[in-house]
PDB file of C-alpha atoms in Angstrom:
ATOM      1  CA  PHE A1336      -0.347  -0.537   0.048  1.00  0.00           C
ATOM      2  CA  HIS A1337       1.948   3.451  -1.235  1.00  0.00           C
ATOM      3  CA  GLN A1338       4.912   6.098  -1.895  1.00  0.00           C
ATOM      4  CA  HIS A1339       7.740   6.621   0.120  1.00  0.00           C
ATOM      5  CA  ARG A1340       7.990   7.948   3.682  1.00  0.00           C
ATOM      6  CA  LYS A1341       8.337  12.204   3.971  1.00  0.00           C
ATOM      7  CA  GLU A1342      11.628  14.140   4.031  1.00  0.00           C
ATOM      8  CA  ALA A1343       9.483  15.344   7.336  1.00  0.00           C
ATOM      9  CA  LEU A1344       9.556  12.178   9.134  1.00  0.00           C
ATOM     10  CA  HIS A1345      13.231  12.419   9.182  1.00  0.00           C
ATOM     11  CA  ARG A1346      13.244  15.929  10.802  1.00  0.00           C
ATOM     12  CA  SER A1347      10.859  14.831  13.160  1.00  0.00           C
ATOM     13  CA  THR A1348      11.826  15.330  16.875  1.00  0.00           C
ATOM     14  CA  ILE A1349       9.664  13.407  18.554  1.00  0.00           C
ATOM     15  CA  ALA A1350      11.210  10.012  20.068  1.00  0.00           C
ATOM     16  CA  ASP A1351      11.346   7.238  18.534  1.00  0.00           C
ATOM     17  CA  THR A1352       9.298   5.513  22.038  1.00  0.00           C
ATOM     18  CA  MET A1353       6.621   7.841  21.550  1.00  0.00           C
ATOM     19  CA  ASP A1354       3.387   7.114  19.580  1.00  0.00           C
ATOM     20  CA  PRO A1355       1.813  10.466  18.985  1.00  0.00           C
ATOM     21  CA  PHE A1356      -1.336  10.047  18.211  1.00  0.00           C
ATOM     22  CA  MET A1357      -2.222   7.281  20.816  1.00  0.00           C
ATOM     23  CA  GLY A1358      -4.377   9.201  23.205  1.00  0.00           C
ATOM     24  CA  GLU A1359      -6.345   7.479  25.326  1.00  0.00           C
ATOM     25  CA  ALA A1360      -5.914   4.205  23.724  1.00  0.00           C
ATOM     26  CA  ILE A1361      -8.760   1.610  23.916  1.00  0.00           C
ATOM     27  CA  PRO A1362      -7.604  -1.938  23.552  1.00  0.00           C
ATOM     28  CA  ALA A1363     -10.609  -4.012  24.405  1.00  0.00           C
ATOM     29  CA  ASN A1364     -11.575  -5.775  21.302  1.00  0.00           C
ATOM     30  CA  SER A1365      -8.799  -4.911  19.426  1.00  0.00           C
ATOM     31  CA  ALA A1366      -8.178  -8.247  17.957  1.00  0.00           C
ATOM     32  CA  VAL A1367     -10.070  -8.247  14.107  1.00  0.00           C
ATOM     33  CA  THR A1368      -9.691 -11.642  12.422  1.00  0.00           C
ATOM     34  CA  SER A1369      -7.828 -11.646   9.100  1.00  0.00           C
ATOM     35  CA  GLY A1370     -10.037 -11.246   6.797  1.00  0.00           C
ATOM     36  CA  ALA A1371     -12.059  -9.097   7.669  1.00  0.00           C
ATOM     37  CA  SER A1372     -12.955  -6.260   5.389  1.00  0.00           C
ATOM     38  CA  PHE A1373     -14.026  -2.868   6.367  1.00  0.00           C
ATOM     39  CA  HIS A1374     -16.702  -0.581   4.267  1.00  0.00           C
ATOM     40  CA  ASP A1375     -17.298   2.966   4.452  1.00  0.00           C
ATOM     41  CA  LEU A1376     -20.167   3.573   6.319  1.00  0.00           C
ATOM     42  CA  PHE A1377     -22.060   6.082   3.763  1.00  0.00           C
ATOM     43  CA  SER A1378     -21.421   4.348  -0.161  1.00  0.00           C
ATOM     44  CA  SER A1379     -20.813   0.821   1.390  1.00  0.00           C
ATOM     45  CA  GLU A1380     -17.517   0.814  -0.506  1.00  0.00           C
ATOM     46  CA  LEU A1381     -14.518  -1.218   0.440  1.00  0.00           C
ATOM     47  CA  LEU A1382     -12.201   0.499   1.937  1.00  0.00           C
ATOM     48  CA  LEU A1383      -9.692  -1.999   3.154  1.00  0.00           C
ATOM     49  CA  LEU A1384      -9.198  -5.402   3.556  1.00  0.00           C
ATOM     50  CA  THR A1385      -6.636  -7.604   5.982  1.00  0.00           C
ATOM     51  CA  THR A1386      -5.895 -11.303   4.586  1.00  0.00           C
ATOM     52  CA  ALA A1387      -2.612 -13.281   5.504  1.00  0.00           C
ATOM     53  CA  ALA A1388      -0.692 -15.927   4.683  1.00  0.00           C
ATOM     54  CA  LYS A1389      -1.102 -17.663   8.051  1.00  0.00           C
ATOM     55  CA  ARG A1390      -4.299 -17.724   9.730  1.00  0.00           C
ATOM     56  CA  GLU A1391      -3.361 -14.400  12.414  1.00  0.00           C
ATOM     57  CA  SER A1392      -5.417 -11.597  13.894  1.00  0.00           C
ATOM     58  CA  LEU A1393      -4.928  -8.081  13.210  1.00  0.00           C
ATOM     59  CA  ALA A1394      -3.789  -6.226  15.678  1.00  0.00           C
ATOM     60  CA  VAL A1395      -6.844  -3.107  16.068  1.00  0.00           C
ATOM     61  CA  GLU A1396      -6.902  -0.708  18.546  1.00  0.00           C
ATOM     62  CA  LEU A1397      -9.235   2.344  19.421  1.00  0.00           C
ATOM     63  CA  VAL A1398      -7.773   5.972  19.791  1.00  0.00           C
ATOM     64  CA  ASP A1399     -10.278   8.194  21.526  1.00  0.00           C
ATOM     65  CA  ALA A1400     -12.850   5.775  21.064  1.00  0.00           C
ATOM     66  CA  VAL A1401     -13.365   6.821  17.323  1.00  0.00           C
ATOM     67  CA  VAL A1402     -10.359   6.260  14.873  1.00  0.00           C
ATOM     68  CA  TYR A1403      -9.223   2.156  14.340  1.00  0.00           C
ATOM     69  CA  LYS A1404      -5.141   2.604  14.327  1.00  0.00           C
ATOM     70  CA  ILE A1405      -4.671  -0.572  12.244  1.00  0.00           C
ATOM     71  CA  PRO A1406      -1.273  -1.763  11.319  1.00  0.00           C
ATOM     72  CA  LEU A1407      -0.760  -2.448   6.938  1.00  0.00           C
ATOM     73  CA  ARG A1408       1.920  -4.676   7.127  1.00  0.00           C
ATOM     74  CA  SER A1409       2.851  -6.158  10.874  1.00  0.00           C
ATOM     75  CA  ASP A1410       6.309  -8.621  10.875  1.00  0.00           C
ATOM     76  CA  ALA A1411       4.045 -12.065  10.356  1.00  0.00           C
ATOM     77  CA  PRO A1412       2.554 -11.803   7.224  1.00  0.00           C
ATOM     78  CA  VAL A1413      -0.636 -10.108   7.462  1.00  0.00           C
ATOM     79  CA  ILE A1414      -1.170  -7.923   4.728  1.00  0.00           C
ATOM     80  CA  VAL A1415      -3.936  -4.965   4.370  1.00  0.00           C
ATOM     81  CA  GLN A1416      -4.977  -4.240   0.937  1.00  0.00           C
ATOM     82  CA  MET A1417      -6.530  -1.074   0.171  1.00  0.00           C
ATOM     83  CA  PRO A1418      -8.468  -1.255  -3.400  1.00  0.00           C
ATOM     84  CA  THR A1419     -10.183   1.381  -3.482  1.00  0.00           C
ATOM     85  CA  LEU A1420      -7.825   4.245  -1.172  1.00  0.00           C
ATOM     86  CA  VAL A1421      -6.228   6.883  -3.811  1.00  0.00           C
ATOM     87  CA  GLN A1422      -3.596   9.616  -1.905  1.00  0.00           C
ATOM     88  CA  ARG A1423      -5.740  12.687  -1.341  1.00  0.00           C
ATOM     89  CA  ASP A1424      -2.843  16.297  -1.025  1.00  0.00           C
ATOM     90  CA  PHE A1425      -3.745  19.251   0.908  1.00  0.00           C
ATOM     91  CA  ALA A1426      -2.461  22.251   0.208  1.00  0.00           C
ATOM     92  CA  ASP A1427      -2.108  23.311   4.018  1.00  0.00           C
ATOM     93  CA  LYS A1428      -3.492  22.351   7.096  1.00  0.00           C
ATOM     94  CA  LYS A1429      -6.348  24.796   6.552  1.00  0.00           C
ATOM     95  CA  GLU A1430      -7.448  22.500   3.637  1.00  0.00           C
ATOM     96  CA  PHE A1431      -7.188  19.451   5.729  1.00  0.00           C
ATOM     97  CA  VAL A1432      -9.439  21.285   8.356  1.00  0.00           C
ATOM     98  CA  LEU A1433     -12.024  22.119   5.730  1.00  0.00           C
ATOM     99  CA  ALA A1434     -11.831  18.709   4.636  1.00  0.00           C
ATOM    100  CA  ALA A1435     -12.570  17.143   8.456  1.00  0.00           C
ATOM    101  CA  LYS A1436     -15.198  19.549   9.049  1.00  0.00           C
ATOM    102  CA  ILE A1437     -17.380  18.246   6.019  1.00  0.00           C
ATOM    103  CA  TYR A1438     -16.654  14.713   6.874  1.00  0.00           C
ATOM    104  CA  LEU A1439     -16.892  14.149  11.154  1.00  0.00           C
ATOM    105  CA  LYS A1440     -20.130  15.935  10.419  1.00  0.00           C
ATOM    106  CA  ARG A1441     -21.988  13.424   8.538  1.00  0.00           C
ATOM    107  CA  VAL A1442     -20.248  11.290  10.445  1.00  0.00           C
ATOM    108  CA  ARG A1443     -21.340  12.799  13.893  1.00  0.00           C
ATOM    109  CA  GLN A1444     -25.330  12.952  12.027  1.00  0.00           C
ATOM    110  CA  ARG A1445     -25.544   9.690  11.534  1.00  0.00           C
ATOM    111  CA  VAL A1446     -24.140   8.480  15.035  1.00  0.00           C
ATOM    112  CA  ALA A1447     -26.795  11.415  16.884  1.00  0.00           C
ATOM    113  CA  GLY A1448     -29.105   9.425  14.662  1.00  0.00           C
ATOM    114  CA  ASP A1449     -28.397   5.321  15.840  1.00  0.00           C
ATOM    115  CA  HIS A1450     -27.104   6.028  19.058  1.00  0.00           C
ATOM    116  CA  GLY A1451     -28.902   9.449  20.087  1.00  0.00           C
ATOM    117  CA  PRO A1452     -27.031  13.175  21.043  1.00  0.00           C
ATOM    118  CA  GLU A1453     -24.740  12.393  24.095  1.00  0.00           C
ATOM    119  CA  ARG A1454     -22.910   9.579  21.799  1.00  0.00           C
ATOM    120  CA  ALA A1455     -22.505  12.064  19.106  1.00  0.00           C
ATOM    121  CA  LYS A1456     -21.567  14.512  22.137  1.00  0.00           C
ATOM    122  CA  ALA A1457     -18.418  12.056  23.324  1.00  0.00           C
ATOM    123  CA  PHE A1458     -17.661  11.195  19.139  1.00  0.00           C
ATOM    124  CA  MET A1459     -16.957  14.967  17.940  1.00  0.00           C
ATOM    125  CA  ALA A1460     -14.469  15.145  21.558  1.00  0.00           C
ATOM    126  CA  GLY A1461     -12.238  12.196  20.684  1.00  0.00           C
ATOM    127  CA  ALA A1462     -12.518  13.700  16.953  1.00  0.00           C
ATOM    128  CA  ASN A1463     -11.347  17.113  17.587  1.00  0.00           C
ATOM    129  CA  ALA A1464      -8.671  15.589  19.940  1.00  0.00           C
ATOM    130  CA  PHE A1465      -7.701  13.689  17.175  1.00  0.00           C
ATOM    131  CA  VAL A1466      -7.193  16.145  14.556  1.00  0.00           C
ATOM    132  CA  GLN A1467      -5.725  18.576  16.442  1.00  0.00           C
ATOM    133  CA  ARG A1468      -2.903  15.496  16.942  1.00  0.00           C
ATOM    134  CA  ALA A1469      -2.944  15.115  13.360  1.00  0.00           C
ATOM    135  CA  LEU A1470      -2.696  19.074  12.996  1.00  0.00           C
ATOM    136  CA  GLN A1471       0.367  18.499  15.456  1.00  0.00           C
ATOM    137  CA  HIS A1472       1.694  16.052  13.021  1.00  0.00           C
ATOM    138  CA  PHE A1473       0.891  17.149   9.823  1.00  0.00           C
ATOM    139  CA  ASP A1474       4.062  16.517   7.613  1.00  0.00           C
ATOM    140  CA  ASP A1475       4.327  12.840   8.776  1.00  0.00           C
ATOM    141  CA  LEU A1476       0.930  12.074   7.508  1.00  0.00           C
ATOM    142  CA  GLU A1477      -0.209  10.649   4.257  1.00  0.00           C
ATOM    143  CA  PHE A1478      -4.147  10.544   3.605  1.00  0.00           C
ATOM    144  CA  TYR A1479      -5.986   9.050   1.749  1.00  0.00           C
ATOM    145  CA  ALA A1480      -9.988   8.957   0.781  1.00  0.00           C
ATOM    146  CA  GLY A1481     -12.496   6.152  -1.074  1.00  0.00           C
ATOM    147  CA  ARG A1482     -13.385   7.275  -4.975  1.00  0.00           C
ATOM    148  CA  ASP A1483     -16.971   8.647  -5.014  1.00  0.00           C
ATOM    149  CA  SER A1484     -19.598   7.448  -7.692  1.00  0.00           C
ATOM    150  CA  GLY A1485     -17.788   9.210 -10.647  1.00  0.00           C
ATOM    151  CA  GLY A1486     -14.211   7.484  -9.637  1.00  0.00           C
ATOM    152  CA  ASN A1487     -12.732  10.811  -7.979  1.00  0.00           C
ATOM    153  CA  PRO A1488     -12.048  10.687  -4.097  1.00  0.00           C
ATOM    154  CA  GLY A1489     -14.661  11.133  -2.191  1.00  0.00           C
ATOM    155  CA  GLU A1490     -15.082  11.822   1.367  1.00  0.00           C
ATOM    156  CA  ALA A1491     -13.527   8.435   3.231  1.00  0.00           C
ATOM    157  CA  MET A1492     -11.041   9.484   4.796  1.00  0.00           C
ATOM    158  CA  ALA A1493      -8.354   8.280   6.170  1.00  0.00           C
ATOM    159  CA  ILE A1494      -4.540   8.538   7.101  1.00  0.00           C
ATOM    160  CA  VAL A1495      -1.224   7.011   7.486  1.00  0.00           C
ATOM    161  CA  CYS A1496       0.677   7.706   9.571  1.00  0.00           C
ATOM    162  CA  HIS A1497       4.434   6.638   9.198  1.00  0.00           C
ATOM    163  CA  TYR A1498       6.018   5.309  12.818  1.00  0.00           C
ATOM    164  CA  LEU A1499       9.365   6.729  13.524  1.00  0.00           C
ATOM    165  CA  ASP A1500      11.384   3.356  13.073  1.00  0.00           C
ATOM    166  CA  GLY A1501      10.308   3.172   9.325  1.00  0.00           C
ATOM    167  CA  LEU A1502       8.954  -0.266   9.718  1.00  0.00           C
ATOM    168  CA  GLN A1503       5.696  -0.689  10.151  1.00  0.00           C
ATOM    169  CA  PRO A1504       3.663   2.400   9.465  1.00  0.00           C
ATOM    170  CA  ARG A1505      -0.228   2.467  10.719  1.00  0.00           C
ATOM    171  CA  LEU A1506      -3.639   3.314   8.610  1.00  0.00           C
ATOM    172  CA  LEU A1507      -5.718   5.530  11.485  1.00  0.00           C
ATOM    173  CA  LEU A1508      -9.742   5.511   9.794  1.00  0.00           C
ATOM    174  CA  TRP A1509     -12.145   6.835  11.665  1.00  0.00           C
ATOM    175  CA  ALA A1510     -14.477   4.084  13.585  1.00  0.00           C
ATOM    176  CA  ASP A1511     -17.829   5.080  13.245  1.00  0.00           C
ATOM    177  CA  GLY A1512     -17.906   6.338   9.310  1.00  0.00           C
ATOM    178  CA  CYS A1513     -17.307   2.606   7.892  1.00  0.00           C
ATOM    179  CA  ILE A1514     -18.700  -0.927   8.736  1.00  0.00           C
ATOM    180  CA  VAL A1515     -16.574  -3.464   9.542  1.00  0.00           C
ATOM    181  CA  VAL A1516     -17.551  -7.208   8.294  1.00  0.00           C
ATOM    182  CA  ALA A1517     -15.444  -9.746   9.946  1.00  0.00           C
ATOM    183  CA  ALA A1518     -14.397 -13.288   8.096  1.00  0.00           C
ATOM    184  CA  THR A1519     -17.430 -16.056   7.661  1.00  0.00           C
ATOM    185  CA  GLU A1520     -14.069 -18.617   8.696  1.00  0.00           C
ATOM    186  CA  PRO A1521     -10.432 -18.217   8.261  1.00  0.00           C
ATOM    187  CA  GLU A1522      -8.681 -17.648   4.873  1.00  0.00           C
ATOM    188  CA  PRO A1523      -6.890 -20.176   3.876  1.00  0.00           C
ATOM    189  CA  GLU A1524      -2.764 -20.292   3.170  1.00  0.00           C
ATOM    190  CA  PRO A1525      -2.288 -19.115  -0.513  1.00  0.00           C
ATOM    191  CA  GLU A1526      -0.660 -21.742  -2.375  1.00  0.00           C
ATOM    192  CA  ILE A1527       2.300 -20.228  -4.104  1.00  0.00           C
ATOM    193  CA  ASP A1528       4.172 -23.181  -5.743  1.00  0.00           C
ATOM    194  CA  GLY A1529       5.533 -21.603  -8.816  1.00  0.00           C
ATOM    195  CA  PRO A1530       8.274 -18.845  -9.333  1.00  0.00           C
ATOM    196  CA  VAL A1531       8.633 -14.775  -9.738  1.00  0.00           C
ATOM    197  CA  GLU A1532       8.017 -12.972 -12.230  1.00  0.00           C
ATOM    198  CA  PHE A1533      10.119 -10.196 -12.649  1.00  0.00           C
ATOM    199  CA  ALA A1534       8.692  -7.830 -15.479  1.00  0.00           C
ATOM    200  CA  CYS A1535       9.980  -3.902 -16.869  1.00  0.00           C
ATOM    201  CA  CYS A1536       7.180  -2.788 -18.184  1.00  0.00           C
ATOM    202  CA  THR A1537       8.702   0.358 -20.334  1.00  0.00           C
ATOM    203  CA  TYR A1538       6.311   4.009 -20.874  1.00  0.00           C
ATOM    204  CA  HIS A1539       6.541   7.066 -23.116  1.00  0.00           C
ATOM    205  CA  HIS A1540       7.912   9.368 -19.929  1.00  0.00           C
ATOM    206  CA  LEU A1541       6.819   9.521 -16.294  1.00  0.00           C
ATOM    207  CA  LEU A1542       7.619  12.458 -14.058  1.00  0.00           C
ATOM    208  CA  ALA A1543       8.051  12.366 -10.773  1.00  0.00           C
ATOM    209  CA  GLY A1544       6.304  15.423  -8.483  1.00  0.00           C
ATOM    210  CA  LYS A1545       2.850  15.415  -6.332  1.00  0.00           C
ATOM    211  CA  GLU A1546       1.307  17.053  -9.842  1.00  0.00           C
ATOM    212  CA  HIS A1547       1.887  14.467 -11.757  1.00  0.00           C
ATOM    213  CA  GLN A1548      -1.469  12.740 -10.919  1.00  0.00           C
ATOM    214  CA  LYS A1549      -1.484   9.895 -13.345  1.00  0.00           C
ATOM    215  CA  GLU A1550       2.048   8.535 -12.238  1.00  0.00           C
ATOM    216  CA  LYS A1551       0.865   8.980  -8.269  1.00  0.00           C
ATOM    217  CA  ASP A1552      -1.731   6.733  -9.017  1.00  0.00           C
ATOM    218  CA  MET A1553       0.026   4.470 -10.652  1.00  0.00           C
ATOM    219  CA  VAL A1554       2.362   4.404  -7.808  1.00  0.00           C
ATOM    220  CA  SER A1555      -0.628   3.984  -5.387  1.00  0.00           C
ATOM    221  CA  ALA A1556      -2.529   1.425  -7.465  1.00  0.00           C
ATOM    222  CA  ALA A1557       1.094  -0.927  -7.398  1.00  0.00           C
ATOM    223  CA  LYS A1558       0.934  -0.390  -3.552  1.00  0.00           C
ATOM    224  CA  SER A1559      -2.977  -1.116  -3.194  1.00  0.00           C
ATOM    225  CA  MET A1560      -1.755  -4.404  -5.321  1.00  0.00           C
ATOM    226  CA  GLY A1561       0.191  -5.892  -2.466  1.00  0.00           C
ATOM    227  CA  LEU A1562       3.271  -5.188  -5.800  1.00  0.00           C
ATOM    228  CA  VAL A1563       6.715  -5.395  -4.803  1.00  0.00           C
ATOM    229  CA  GLY A1564       9.013  -3.383  -7.517  1.00  0.00           C
ATOM    230  CA  ALA A1565      10.853  -0.150  -7.923  1.00  0.00           C
ATOM    231  CA  ILE A1566      10.027   3.064 -10.329  1.00  0.00           C
ATOM    232  CA  LEU A1567      12.286   4.771 -12.674  1.00  0.00           C
ATOM    233  CA  TYR A1568      11.070   8.239 -13.445  1.00  0.00           C
ATOM    234  CA  GLY A1569      12.017   9.686 -17.113  1.00  0.00           C
ATOM    235  CA  THR A1570      11.844   9.545 -20.721  1.00  0.00           C
ATOM    236  CA  PRO A1571      11.526   6.384 -21.082  1.00  0.00           C
ATOM    237  CA  GLY A1572       9.832   6.028 -17.592  1.00  0.00           C
ATOM    238  CA  ILE A1573      10.411   2.315 -16.418  1.00  0.00           C
ATOM    239  CA  VAL A1574       8.176   0.417 -13.703  1.00  0.00           C
ATOM    240  CA  VAL A1575      10.014  -3.050 -12.386  1.00  0.00           C
ATOM    241  CA  ILE A1576       7.715  -5.928 -10.836  1.00  0.00           C
ATOM    242  CA  GLU A1577       7.851  -8.933  -9.298  1.00  0.00           C
ATOM    243  CA  ASP A1578       4.921 -11.370  -8.764  1.00  0.00           C
ATOM    244  CA  GLU A1579       4.547 -14.636  -7.550  1.00  0.00           C
ATOM    245  CA  THR A1580       0.660 -14.348  -8.309  1.00  0.00           C
ATOM    246  CA  GLY A1581       0.309 -14.694 -11.788  1.00  0.00           C
ATOM    247  CA  ASP A1582      -1.600 -12.078 -13.070  1.00  0.00           C
ATOM    248  CA  GLY A1583       0.197  -9.438 -11.094  1.00  0.00           C
ATOM    249  CA  VAL A1584       1.814  -7.722 -14.014  1.00  0.00           C
ATOM    250  CA  THR A1585      -1.328  -7.747 -16.445  1.00  0.00           C
ATOM    251  CA  SER A1586      -3.528  -6.628 -13.503  1.00  0.00           C
ATOM    252  CA  PHE A1587      -1.170  -3.433 -13.845  1.00  0.00           C
ATOM    253  CA  MET A1588      -0.683  -2.799 -17.044  1.00  0.00           C
ATOM    254  CA  LYS A1589      -4.689  -2.497 -17.271  1.00  0.00           C
ATOM    255  CA  GLU A1590      -4.586  -0.416 -14.369  1.00  0.00           C
ATOM    256  CA  SER A1591      -2.663   1.274 -15.825  1.00  0.00           C
ATOM    257  CA  ARG A1592      -4.180   1.790 -18.953  1.00  0.00           C
ATOM    258  CA  LYS A1593      -7.140   3.032 -17.172  1.00  0.00           C
ATOM    259  CA  ILE A1594      -5.279   4.944 -15.870  1.00  0.00           C
ATOM    260  CA  GLY A1595      -3.943   6.858 -19.165  1.00  0.00           C
ATOM    261  CA  LYS A1596      -0.493   5.639 -19.497  1.00  0.00           C
ATOM    262  CA  LYS A1597      -0.317   3.085 -21.666  1.00  0.00           C
ATOM    263  CA  GLY A1598       3.418   0.795 -21.500  1.00  0.00           C
ATOM    264  CA  ASP A1599       4.187  -2.415 -22.908  1.00  0.00           C
ATOM    265  CA  VAL A1600       6.460  -5.196 -21.244  1.00  0.00           C
ATOM    266  CA  THR A1601       9.983  -5.043 -22.743  1.00  0.00           C
ATOM    267  CA  LEU A1602      11.518  -8.019 -20.150  1.00  0.00           C
ATOM    268  CA  SER A1603       9.963 -10.880 -18.055  1.00  0.00           C
ATOM    269  CA  VAL A1604      11.544 -13.748 -16.776  1.00  0.00           C
ATOM    270  CA  GLN A1605      11.018 -16.435 -14.260  1.00  0.00           C
ATOM    271  CA  LEU A1606      12.812 -15.969 -10.832  1.00  0.00           C
ATOM    272  CA  PRO A1607      13.139 -18.472  -7.952  1.00  0.00           C
ATOM    273  CA  LEU A1608      11.675 -17.428  -4.173  1.00  0.00           C
ATOM    274  CA  GLY A1609      13.956 -15.855  -2.101  1.00  0.00           C
ATOM    275  CA  GLY A1610      12.516 -17.335   1.106  1.00  0.00           C
ATOM    276  CA  GLU A1611       8.676 -17.613   2.742  1.00  0.00           C
ATOM    277  CA  ALA A1612       6.230 -17.219   0.026  1.00  0.00           C
ATOM    278  CA  GLY A1613       5.252 -13.434   0.274  1.00  0.00           C
ATOM    279  CA  SER A1614       8.963 -12.256   0.488  1.00  0.00           C
ATOM    280  CA  GLY A1615       9.364 -12.419  -3.538  1.00  0.00           C
ATOM    281  CA  THR A1616      12.852 -12.772  -4.461  1.00  0.00           C
ATOM    282  CA  GLY A1617      14.178 -10.861  -1.719  1.00  0.00           C
ATOM    283  CA  LEU A1618      15.912  -8.087  -4.282  1.00  0.00           C
ATOM    284  CA  PHE A1619      12.720  -5.590  -2.579  1.00  0.00           C
ATOM    285  CA  GLY A1620      12.074  -4.956   1.113  1.00  0.00           C
ATOM    286  CA  GLU A1621       8.909  -3.030   0.923  1.00  0.00           C
ATOM    287  CA  ARG A1622       6.051  -3.551  -1.100  1.00  0.00           C
ATOM    288  CA  ARG A1623       5.374  -0.390  -3.526  1.00  0.00           C
ATOM    289  CA  LEU A1624       7.398   0.932  -6.241  1.00  0.00           C
ATOM    290  CA  VAL A1625      10.981   2.224  -4.537  1.00  0.00           C
ATOM    291  CA  PRO A1626      12.224   5.539  -6.536  1.00  0.00           C
ATOM    292  CA  ILE A1627      15.250   4.322  -8.570  1.00  0.00           C
ATOM    293  CA  THR A1628      18.191   5.728 -10.840  1.00  0.00           C
ATOM    294  CA  MET A1629      19.487   4.192 -14.322  1.00  0.00           C
ATOM    295  CA  ASN A1630      22.368   2.990 -12.772  1.00  0.00           C
ATOM    296  CA  GLN A1631      20.302   1.005 -10.235  1.00  0.00           C
ATOM    297  CA  LEU A1632      17.871  -0.055 -12.975  1.00  0.00           C
ATOM    298  CA  LYS A1633      21.119  -1.238 -14.921  1.00  0.00           C
ATOM    299  CA  GLU A1634      22.603  -2.711 -11.130  1.00  0.00           C
ATOM    300  CA  LEU A1635      19.551  -4.377 -10.162  1.00  0.00           C
ATOM    301  CA  LEU A1636      18.944  -6.526 -14.449  1.00  0.00           C
ATOM    302  CA  THR A1637      23.010  -7.204 -13.908  1.00  0.00           C
ATOM    303  CA  LYS A1638      21.989  -9.054 -10.387  1.00  0.00           C
ATOM    304  CA  ILE A1639      19.583 -11.512 -12.253  1.00  0.00           C
ATOM    305  CA  GLY A1640      21.495 -11.973 -14.604  1.00  0.00           C
ATOM    306  CA  GLN A1641      20.060  -9.695 -17.711  1.00  0.00           C
ATOM    307  CA  GLY A1642      21.977  -7.061 -17.912  1.00  0.00           C
ATOM    308  CA  GLU A1643      22.156  -7.141 -21.813  1.00  0.00           C
ATOM    309  CA  GLN A1644      18.034  -6.280 -22.199  1.00  0.00           C
ATOM    310  CA  TYR A1645      19.465  -3.172 -20.751  1.00  0.00           C
ATOM    311  CA  ARG A1646      19.359  -1.423 -23.822  1.00  0.00           C
ATOM    312  CA  THR A1647      15.775  -3.207 -24.373  1.00  0.00           C
ATOM    313  CA  VAL A1648      13.777  -2.015 -21.659  1.00  0.00           C
ATOM    314  CA  LEU A1649      15.105   1.743 -21.906  1.00  0.00           C
ATOM    315  CA  GLY A1650      13.419   1.189 -25.850  1.00  0.00           C
ATOM    316  CA  LEU A1651      17.729   1.206 -27.738  1.00  0.00           C
TER     317      LEU A1651
END
């Protein structure tokens, strides 16, 4: 699930042991069965789907009784997929506060109608406290929203908190703004007995920077699909993907075309697993597209014995 960590994290003065978003953590009833899904309260859109290679629970905590704190990827092979959440950039804190007010007003009205005014009052107290903490650490956060019926970012607001150790980011999701549907039975372990497909997808150009929405959507799509790989910005632009499922590369290329970036698979080879199922070749440490340089791309191809394909991948 997603983008590089923001540089502001490296400037943060928060102690490594401090959790700036805990508030009054309520761990009771925090075990969510792997396979549970989180749906938007207003549109019933699937926001989150939790899966695991092993039948384990996903540790979920409530913060101020209003926000779920969910690990995106734990040390155990628990993966959280965000199939419809797309990144939402706020120009400044004022823009974030305005969006939060609109969204929380809708949630408050729903809570008041379902549970009464006292519950709605308690919800807003906790929500306001959380928003204040979010403002204090605004530069350390990434914001996401669900898509509306037109495919545009809607109001199902989520916040990604990248922890300072950089190992396990958490998703912060408004508890009263979603419906949690528990899995009826544990998910079976995935049967992955084949090699890993290593593919290079070449595009006319890929531009870096938050102002380039198509490229941002491609990175988000790869992360939401749980793909591992790298991205070379420039002309041409290259996306490197490794996939164990057998259809990840094809699915990503289809999604890229929907976004408006048409590319070609210029290299596809089968490589052995680098470890346990789910770990891929071991060439990439995170389930996202890592920015690389042309020299790093060449080194990567050389490492897998495909150095002679470098010019082909670049379309030379």
